[in-house]
Short mmCIF file of C-alpha atoms in Angstrom, two decimals:
data_model
loop_
_atom_site.label_atom_id
_atom_site.label_comp_id
_atom_site.label_asym_id
_atom_site.label_seq_id
_atom_site.Cartn_x
_atom_site.Cartn_y
_atom_site.Cartn_z
CA MET A 1 117.18 103.19 4.09
CA GLN A 2 114.09 105.31 3.91
CA ALA A 3 111.95 102.26 4.59
CA HIS A 4 114.16 101.41 7.57
CA PHE A 5 113.87 104.87 9.14
CA ARG A 6 110.17 104.87 8.51
CA PHE A 7 109.83 101.52 10.27
CA GLN A 8 111.83 102.68 13.31
CA LYS A 9 109.66 105.76 13.57
CA ILE A 10 106.54 103.70 13.32
CA ARG A 11 107.88 101.21 15.91
CA ARG A 12 108.59 104.03 18.35
CA THR A 13 105.10 105.32 17.83
CA VAL A 14 103.58 101.91 18.19
CA ARG A 15 105.48 101.33 21.45
CA LYS A 16 103.64 104.30 22.80
CA ASP A 17 100.36 103.24 21.22
CA PRO A 18 100.75 99.82 19.52
CA PHE A 19 97.32 99.62 17.97
CA THR A 20 96.92 103.19 16.76
CA GLN A 21 99.53 102.96 13.95
CA TYR A 22 99.42 99.24 13.26
CA VAL A 23 96.76 99.56 10.59
CA CYS A 24 98.92 102.08 8.68
CA LEU A 25 101.64 99.52 7.92
CA ASN A 26 101.90 97.26 4.88
CA VAL A 27 102.07 93.51 5.25
CA THR A 28 105.89 93.29 5.45
CA GLU A 29 106.05 96.10 7.98
CA GLN A 30 103.30 94.53 9.98
CA ARG A 31 105.29 91.25 10.17
CA ARG A 32 108.43 93.12 11.23
CA PHE A 33 106.38 95.02 13.77
CA GLN A 34 104.94 91.78 15.13
CA ASP A 35 108.39 90.24 15.49
CA SER A 36 109.82 93.37 17.09
CA TYR A 37 106.84 93.80 19.40
CA THR A 38 106.95 90.14 20.44
CA MET A 39 110.67 90.44 21.27
CA TRP A 40 110.00 93.62 23.23
CA ILE A 41 107.27 91.93 25.23
CA HIS A 42 109.56 88.99 25.94
CA GLN A 43 112.38 91.22 27.10
CA SER A 44 109.99 93.19 29.27
CA ALA A 45 108.74 89.96 30.80
CA LEU A 46 112.27 88.84 31.56
CA ILE A 47 113.07 92.18 33.16
CA ALA A 48 109.83 92.08 35.16
CA GLY A 49 110.55 88.50 36.22
CA ARG A 50 113.98 89.45 37.47
CA THR A 51 112.49 92.42 39.31
CA ASN A 52 109.78 90.24 40.91
CA ALA A 53 112.37 87.63 41.79
CA ALA A 54 114.51 90.26 43.45
CA MET A 55 111.51 91.60 45.33
CA THR A 56 110.53 88.07 46.38
CA LEU A 57 114.07 87.41 47.56
CA ARG A 58 114.02 90.57 49.63
CA LYS A 59 110.68 89.55 51.16
CA VAL A 60 112.05 86.11 52.02
CA ASN A 61 115.08 87.70 53.62
CA VAL A 62 112.86 89.98 55.69
CA VAL A 63 110.72 87.03 56.81
CA ILE A 64 113.83 85.04 57.73
CA LEU A 65 115.15 87.97 59.76
CA ILE A 66 111.83 88.31 61.56
CA LEU A 67 111.77 84.58 62.39
CA LEU A 68 115.35 84.73 63.64
CA ALA A 69 114.46 87.72 65.83
CA VAL A 70 111.43 85.89 67.27
CA ALA A 71 113.53 82.79 67.96
CA PHE A 72 116.14 84.94 69.68
CA LEU A 73 113.52 86.59 71.88
CA ILE A 74 112.06 83.18 72.83
CA ILE A 75 115.50 81.93 73.84
CA VAL A 76 116.15 85.07 75.89
CA GLN A 77 112.74 84.75 77.60
CA ARG A 78 113.34 81.11 78.51
CA ASN A 79 116.73 81.92 79.93
CA LEU A 80 115.25 84.70 82.03
CA LEU A 81 112.50 82.40 83.31
CA ASN A 82 115.05 79.73 84.19
CA LEU A 83 117.12 82.35 85.99
CA SER A 84 114.03 83.53 87.89
CA ASP A 85 113.18 79.95 88.91
CA PHE A 86 116.74 79.40 90.07
CA LEU A 87 116.74 82.55 92.18
CA HIS A 88 113.33 81.64 93.62
CA LYS A 89 114.60 78.22 94.64
CA GLU A 90 117.69 79.74 96.17
CA ASN A 91 115.68 82.38 98.03
CA PRO A 92 111.90 81.74 97.99
CA ASP A 93 111.25 84.95 99.93
CA ALA A 94 113.22 87.15 97.51
CA GLY A 95 111.44 90.43 96.99
CA GLN A 96 109.01 89.77 99.83
CA ILE A 97 109.30 91.52 103.18
CA LEU A 98 108.09 89.16 105.88
CA PRO A 99 106.99 90.33 109.35
CA PHE A 100 108.83 87.47 111.05
CA GLU A 101 111.97 85.41 111.06
CA ALA A 102 111.37 81.76 110.24
CA GLU A 103 113.01 78.88 112.07
CA LEU A 104 113.37 75.48 110.43
CA SER A 105 111.10 72.73 111.68
CA PRO A 106 112.83 69.85 113.45
CA ASP A 107 112.93 66.54 111.52
CA ILE A 108 110.03 67.11 109.14
CA LYS A 109 110.43 63.57 107.77
CA LEU A 110 108.44 61.95 110.51
CA LYS A 111 108.40 58.29 111.50
CA MET A 112 104.60 58.30 111.55
CA GLU A 113 103.94 60.76 108.77
CA ARG A 114 100.26 61.31 108.00
CA LYS A 115 99.10 61.38 104.41
CA GLY A 116 96.52 63.43 102.56
CA GLU A 117 95.81 67.12 102.16
CA GLU A 118 97.60 69.34 104.64
CA ILE A 119 95.45 71.22 107.13
CA PRO A 120 97.31 74.40 108.12
CA VAL A 121 96.67 75.58 111.67
CA LEU A 122 98.14 78.78 113.16
CA ILE A 123 98.48 79.27 116.90
CA THR A 124 100.49 81.69 119.04
CA ALA A 125 102.70 80.87 122.00
CA THR A 126 103.80 83.08 124.91
CA GLU A 127 106.14 81.83 127.62
CA ASP A 128 103.67 82.19 130.50
CA ARG A 129 100.94 80.29 128.57
CA LEU A 130 103.05 77.70 126.80
CA GLY A 131 101.22 74.85 128.54
CA ALA A 132 98.00 76.05 126.88
CA VAL A 133 99.56 75.83 123.40
CA ILE A 134 100.84 72.32 124.06
CA THR A 135 97.38 71.23 125.30
CA ALA A 136 95.56 72.72 122.32
CA MET A 137 97.94 71.12 119.81
CA ASN A 138 97.78 67.75 121.55
CA SER A 139 93.96 67.77 121.52
CA VAL A 140 93.94 68.54 117.79
CA TYR A 141 96.53 65.88 116.99
CA GLN A 142 95.08 63.07 119.10
CA ASN A 143 91.49 63.53 117.88
CA SER A 144 92.21 63.43 114.16
CA LYS A 145 94.06 61.32 111.60
CA ALA A 146 94.33 64.32 109.29
CA ASN A 147 97.64 65.68 108.04
CA VAL A 148 97.73 68.73 110.33
CA VAL A 149 100.65 71.17 110.07
CA PHE A 150 100.98 73.72 112.87
CA THR A 151 102.51 77.16 112.45
CA ILE A 152 103.50 78.42 115.91
CA VAL A 153 104.05 82.18 116.11
CA THR A 154 106.14 83.16 119.12
CA LEU A 155 108.94 85.36 120.42
CA ASN A 156 112.62 84.52 120.75
CA VAL A 157 112.44 83.96 124.52
CA THR A 158 109.98 81.07 124.08
CA VAL A 159 111.55 79.12 121.20
CA GLY A 160 113.97 76.99 123.23
CA HIS A 161 111.37 75.99 125.81
CA LEU A 162 108.83 75.17 123.11
CA LYS A 163 111.21 72.95 121.14
CA VAL A 164 112.19 70.96 124.21
CA TRP A 165 108.53 70.41 125.15
CA MET A 166 107.74 69.25 121.61
CA SER A 167 110.78 67.01 121.13
CA LYS A 168 110.78 65.33 124.55
CA THR A 169 107.11 64.28 124.58
CA LYS A 170 104.65 62.45 122.34
CA LEU A 171 104.28 65.63 120.31
CA LYS A 172 107.62 64.85 118.63
CA ASN A 173 105.69 63.33 115.72
CA VAL A 174 103.61 66.46 115.13
CA LYS A 175 104.38 68.49 112.03
CA TYR A 176 105.06 72.09 112.91
CA LYS A 177 107.19 75.13 112.20
CA VAL A 178 108.15 77.95 114.48
CA VAL A 179 108.18 81.57 113.31
CA ILE A 180 109.49 84.52 115.27
CA PHE A 181 107.17 87.49 115.41
CA GLN A 182 108.67 90.93 114.74
CA PRO A 183 107.10 93.47 117.15
CA GLU A 184 108.19 96.36 114.89
CA LEU A 185 105.36 95.33 112.58
CA LEU A 186 102.86 96.94 114.97
CA ASN A 187 104.64 100.28 115.41
CA GLY A 188 102.07 103.05 115.20
CA LYS A 189 99.19 100.59 115.03
CA ILE A 190 98.35 99.88 118.68
CA LEU A 191 97.99 101.86 121.90
CA LYS A 192 99.80 101.02 125.11
CA ASP A 193 97.45 99.00 127.31
CA PRO A 194 98.55 98.28 130.92
CA ARG A 195 95.69 95.80 131.37
CA MET A 196 97.33 93.19 129.15
CA PRO A 197 100.85 91.67 129.21
CA GLU A 198 102.79 93.10 126.29
CA ALA A 199 103.82 89.74 124.76
CA ALA A 200 100.29 88.38 124.70
CA LYS A 201 99.01 91.64 123.29
CA LEU A 202 101.52 91.64 120.43
CA LEU A 203 101.01 88.01 119.46
CA SER A 204 97.23 88.34 119.47
CA PHE A 205 97.55 90.28 116.20
CA ALA A 206 99.27 87.37 114.42
CA ARG A 207 95.88 86.23 113.12
CA PHE A 208 95.73 89.40 111.00
CA TYR A 209 98.68 88.11 108.97
CA LEU A 210 97.49 84.59 108.14
CA PRO A 211 98.41 84.70 104.42
CA VAL A 212 101.93 85.83 105.29
CA TYR A 213 102.62 83.17 107.88
CA ILE A 214 101.00 80.41 105.83
CA PRO A 215 101.70 81.25 102.16
CA GLU A 216 100.69 79.25 99.10
CA VAL A 217 97.59 77.66 100.65
CA GLU A 218 93.96 78.43 99.94
CA LYS A 219 92.54 77.76 103.38
CA ALA A 220 93.75 77.78 106.99
CA ILE A 221 92.53 77.68 110.60
CA TYR A 222 93.48 80.03 113.42
CA LEU A 223 93.12 78.85 117.05
CA ASP A 224 93.50 80.72 120.33
CA ASP A 225 95.71 78.92 122.84
CA ASP A 226 92.95 78.52 125.51
CA ILE A 227 91.13 75.95 123.40
CA VAL A 228 90.60 72.19 123.45
CA VAL A 229 89.47 70.41 120.28
CA GLN A 230 87.40 67.28 120.92
CA GLY A 231 86.25 66.64 117.34
CA ASP A 232 88.09 65.81 114.13
CA ILE A 233 89.57 69.06 112.86
CA GLN A 234 89.18 67.73 109.32
CA ASP A 235 85.43 68.36 109.70
CA LEU A 236 86.05 71.93 110.85
CA TYR A 237 88.44 72.53 107.95
CA GLU A 238 85.78 71.41 105.48
CA THR A 239 83.34 74.11 106.64
CA ASN A 240 81.91 75.81 103.55
CA LEU A 241 82.43 79.54 103.25
CA LYS A 242 79.99 81.55 101.16
CA PRO A 243 81.27 82.94 97.83
CA GLY A 244 83.20 86.15 98.37
CA HIS A 245 83.72 85.54 102.11
CA ALA A 246 87.31 85.60 103.36
CA ALA A 247 86.55 84.12 106.79
CA ALA A 248 84.08 82.26 108.98
CA PHE A 249 83.49 83.07 112.67
CA SER A 250 81.20 81.97 115.47
CA ASP A 251 78.44 84.52 116.01
CA ASP A 252 77.83 85.42 119.66
CA CYS A 253 74.05 85.11 119.33
CA ASP A 254 73.77 81.60 117.96
CA SER A 255 74.28 79.14 120.79
CA ALA A 256 73.98 78.32 124.46
CA SER A 257 77.28 80.13 125.02
CA ALA A 258 75.92 83.41 123.67
CA LYS A 259 74.84 85.10 126.90
CA GLY A 260 78.38 85.54 128.17
CA ILE A 261 79.01 88.45 130.50
CA VAL A 262 82.67 89.44 130.71
CA ARG A 263 83.51 90.78 134.15
CA GLY A 264 84.24 94.49 134.06
CA ALA A 265 83.30 94.81 130.41
CA GLY A 266 79.55 94.49 130.14
CA ASN A 267 77.65 92.68 127.45
CA GLN A 268 79.95 91.51 124.65
CA ASN A 269 77.28 90.08 122.36
CA ASN A 270 76.97 93.05 120.01
CA TYR A 271 79.02 95.72 118.28
CA MET A 272 78.19 98.29 120.98
CA GLY A 273 80.36 96.33 123.41
CA PHE A 274 83.45 96.78 121.25
CA LEU A 275 83.13 100.05 119.33
CA ASP A 276 82.40 103.65 120.35
CA PHE A 277 79.44 104.63 118.21
CA LYS A 278 79.77 108.25 119.31
CA LYS A 279 82.92 108.60 117.24
CA GLU A 280 82.44 110.11 113.78
CA ALA A 281 84.60 107.49 112.06
CA ILE A 282 82.33 104.72 113.40
CA LYS A 283 79.13 106.61 112.57
CA LYS A 284 80.18 107.00 108.93
CA LEU A 285 80.41 103.22 108.53
CA GLY A 286 76.64 102.88 108.88
CA MET A 287 76.85 99.82 111.12
CA ARG A 288 74.06 98.97 113.55
CA ALA A 289 75.20 99.00 117.16
CA ASN A 290 73.01 96.02 118.10
CA THR A 291 74.49 93.79 115.37
CA CYS A 292 75.58 90.46 116.79
CA SER A 293 79.33 90.34 117.30
CA PHE A 294 81.51 87.29 116.65
CA ASN A 295 84.40 85.63 118.45
CA PRO A 296 87.78 85.61 116.60
CA GLY A 297 89.33 82.95 118.84
CA LEU A 298 88.55 80.53 116.02
CA ILE A 299 88.87 81.59 112.38
CA ILE A 300 88.44 79.54 109.23
CA ALA A 301 90.04 81.64 106.52
CA ASN A 302 89.81 81.54 102.75
CA LEU A 303 93.29 82.96 102.14
CA THR A 304 92.71 83.50 98.43
CA GLU A 305 89.82 85.84 99.19
CA TRP A 306 91.75 87.30 102.12
CA LYS A 307 94.57 88.37 99.79
CA ASN A 308 92.28 89.48 96.95
CA GLN A 309 90.34 91.75 99.32
CA ASN A 310 93.47 93.09 101.08
CA ILE A 311 92.03 92.10 104.45
CA THR A 312 95.35 92.54 106.28
CA GLN A 313 95.75 96.06 104.94
CA GLN A 314 92.17 96.91 105.93
CA LEU A 315 92.77 95.65 109.47
CA GLU A 316 95.98 97.65 109.74
CA HIS A 317 94.12 100.76 108.59
CA TRP A 318 91.61 100.50 111.44
CA MET A 319 94.36 99.73 113.93
CA GLU A 320 96.07 102.96 112.94
CA ARG A 321 92.79 104.91 113.05
CA ASN A 322 92.16 103.64 116.59
CA SER A 323 95.65 104.60 117.73
CA GLN A 324 94.88 108.16 116.55
CA GLU A 325 91.16 108.49 117.42
CA ASN A 326 90.50 105.89 120.18
CA LEU A 327 87.57 104.22 118.41
CA TYR A 328 87.03 101.30 120.79
CA SER A 329 84.37 101.12 123.46
CA ASN A 330 85.34 102.23 126.98
CA ALA A 331 83.71 99.03 128.28
CA LEU A 332 86.01 96.84 126.12
CA ALA A 333 87.66 93.96 127.99
CA ASP A 334 90.93 92.44 126.76
CA SER A 335 89.95 91.54 123.19
CA VAL A 336 91.87 94.30 121.43
CA THR A 337 91.92 92.31 118.19
CA THR A 338 88.15 91.99 117.90
CA PRO A 339 87.12 95.60 117.01
CA PRO A 340 89.03 95.91 113.70
CA LEU A 341 87.80 92.45 112.69
CA LEU A 342 84.21 93.47 113.46
CA ILE A 343 84.57 96.50 111.20
CA VAL A 344 86.24 94.75 108.26
CA PHE A 345 83.96 91.70 108.35
CA TYR A 346 80.69 93.49 109.10
CA LYS A 347 78.00 91.30 107.47
CA ARG A 348 80.69 89.81 105.24
CA HIS A 349 81.60 86.55 106.97
CA SER A 350 80.32 82.99 107.08
CA SER A 351 79.25 81.16 110.26
CA ILE A 352 80.69 78.16 112.08
CA ASP A 353 78.62 75.33 113.55
CA PRO A 354 77.92 76.37 117.20
CA MET A 355 79.10 72.99 118.52
CA TRP A 356 82.47 73.72 116.94
CA HIS A 357 82.96 76.74 119.20
CA VAL A 358 81.44 76.46 122.65
CA ARG A 359 82.61 79.66 124.30
CA HIS A 360 82.79 81.66 127.53
CA LEU A 361 84.10 78.77 129.63
CA GLY A 362 86.41 81.30 131.24
CA THR A 363 83.64 83.61 132.44
CA THR A 364 81.73 83.77 135.71
CA GLY A 365 79.04 81.10 136.01
CA ALA A 366 80.29 78.92 133.17
CA GLY A 367 79.94 75.85 135.39
CA ASN A 368 76.23 76.55 135.79
CA ARG A 369 75.66 77.45 132.15
CA TYR A 370 76.75 74.11 130.69
CA SER A 371 76.06 70.56 131.76
CA PRO A 372 78.93 68.05 131.80
CA GLN A 373 77.10 66.12 129.06
CA PHE A 374 76.98 69.20 126.83
CA VAL A 375 80.68 69.92 127.37
CA ARG A 376 81.62 66.34 126.47
CA ALA A 377 79.52 66.57 123.28
CA ALA A 378 81.08 69.85 122.15
CA LYS A 379 83.57 69.65 119.27
CA LEU A 380 85.64 72.61 120.49
CA LEU A 381 85.81 74.25 123.91
CA HIS A 382 87.07 77.80 124.44
CA TRP A 383 87.97 79.23 127.85
CA ASN A 384 87.76 82.85 126.73
CA GLY A 385 87.40 85.17 129.69
CA HIS A 386 89.43 85.76 132.85
CA TYR A 387 89.42 82.22 134.22
CA LYS A 388 91.78 79.85 132.41
CA PRO A 389 91.74 76.04 132.72
CA TRP A 390 95.35 75.99 133.96
CA GLY A 391 94.34 78.37 136.76
CA ARG A 392 92.82 77.84 140.18
CA THR A 393 89.17 78.84 139.65
CA SER A 394 88.34 77.64 136.13
CA SER A 395 85.31 75.54 135.24
CA PHE A 396 85.81 72.16 133.56
CA SER A 397 89.56 72.19 134.13
CA ASP A 398 89.36 68.38 134.37
CA VAL A 399 88.46 68.29 130.65
CA TRP A 400 91.50 70.43 129.85
CA ASP A 401 93.73 68.19 131.99
CA GLN A 402 92.98 65.20 129.75
CA TRP A 403 95.05 66.79 126.97
CA PHE A 404 97.73 68.54 129.00
CA ILE A 405 101.26 67.13 128.66
CA PRO A 406 103.56 67.83 131.64
CA ASP A 407 106.46 70.14 130.97
CA PRO A 408 109.71 68.13 130.76
CA THR A 409 111.65 71.19 131.98
CA GLY A 410 109.40 71.59 135.04
CA LYS A 411 108.83 75.30 134.40
CA PHE A 412 105.09 75.19 133.76
CA HIS A 413 102.61 73.80 136.30
CA PRO A 414 98.81 74.14 136.21
CA VAL A 415 97.48 75.76 139.39
CA ARG A 416 94.78 73.69 141.05
CA ARG A 417 92.31 74.36 143.90
CA HIS A 418 93.98 71.88 146.22
CA ALA A 419 97.39 73.47 145.72
CA ASP A 420 98.73 75.68 148.53
#
């Protein structure tokens, strides 16, 4: 018994410090100690193994829960994306406030549908100048095989007349859509101007909203209605814009059409003709008054850059500033859209080939400025100025007549010199 108690005491001691007391034991006690110690180690290993196994099981469970949570989130995300796509298809303009009401295009599946990349062209249409829009569109369509798609911005009173003119003539195969301009868009942005008909004045600002009217495209063309295109508009569309430029214009100092004098307005070749450089807001911009101006009757727009640079918002800002501070030149003619464009695009626009915008055909002396041979060679003719080609005193109205399509309703008639 004494030996047994002694061994237990020694074993307890050895458990605390196995090697300190081991040498104090006799051979038999050392063997018993070895057996006992081996069993204790084994039991400890088993306990540790079960503990590690339990810990491993808990880790596995945690990992499984994490994976299940991730899978659940992926499923939820996909369902939300599918729901978003569904809502977008049901209402593509959801969440977007548009400054117009869109009307569906008539029979877009055309009998003579043109293939290839679409060339978006925006043009405006007022009732009293509807014949000009028809002529411009016909000249574009007949002189190109490109897949041109017109966006016609107009007012409600003109829609019916426009659709009849398009559907009852050879323009029935032209791709186009009609959008109704909302005049409320310009509240607080423009001054009342008795010199210009209200409808024409409102629609002239449509070019400021190109990315809104023609969404989801990278490039587009804007045309005034008093234009005839004699070249292939595909070539114009392929004009290269410099990196970072949102638009290309025709500079008013680069061609034979540059020396245009607008009656009652003075020289319109430079910034001084459009902006009042005595006003503090204009002075702070640091622009040179003799900088060559440009004509916005033709615009080639990089709409990606236009949106990235918030061009529309910049233009609206200067429209509002003018309505409050009257920043435009007192000698300004009827181009109320030009001044804000000159400010926003000061030395930040690309140039258009001069033959693609032969201008001032509607000014005094245009018949003496250009030879008939030069006019025939021009790619695009623009009757900017007071004298329009559907009027009595215009130069080169015979060129315009080649592309005019008579109005099937009989409402619109060009006025000619021989008419009484």
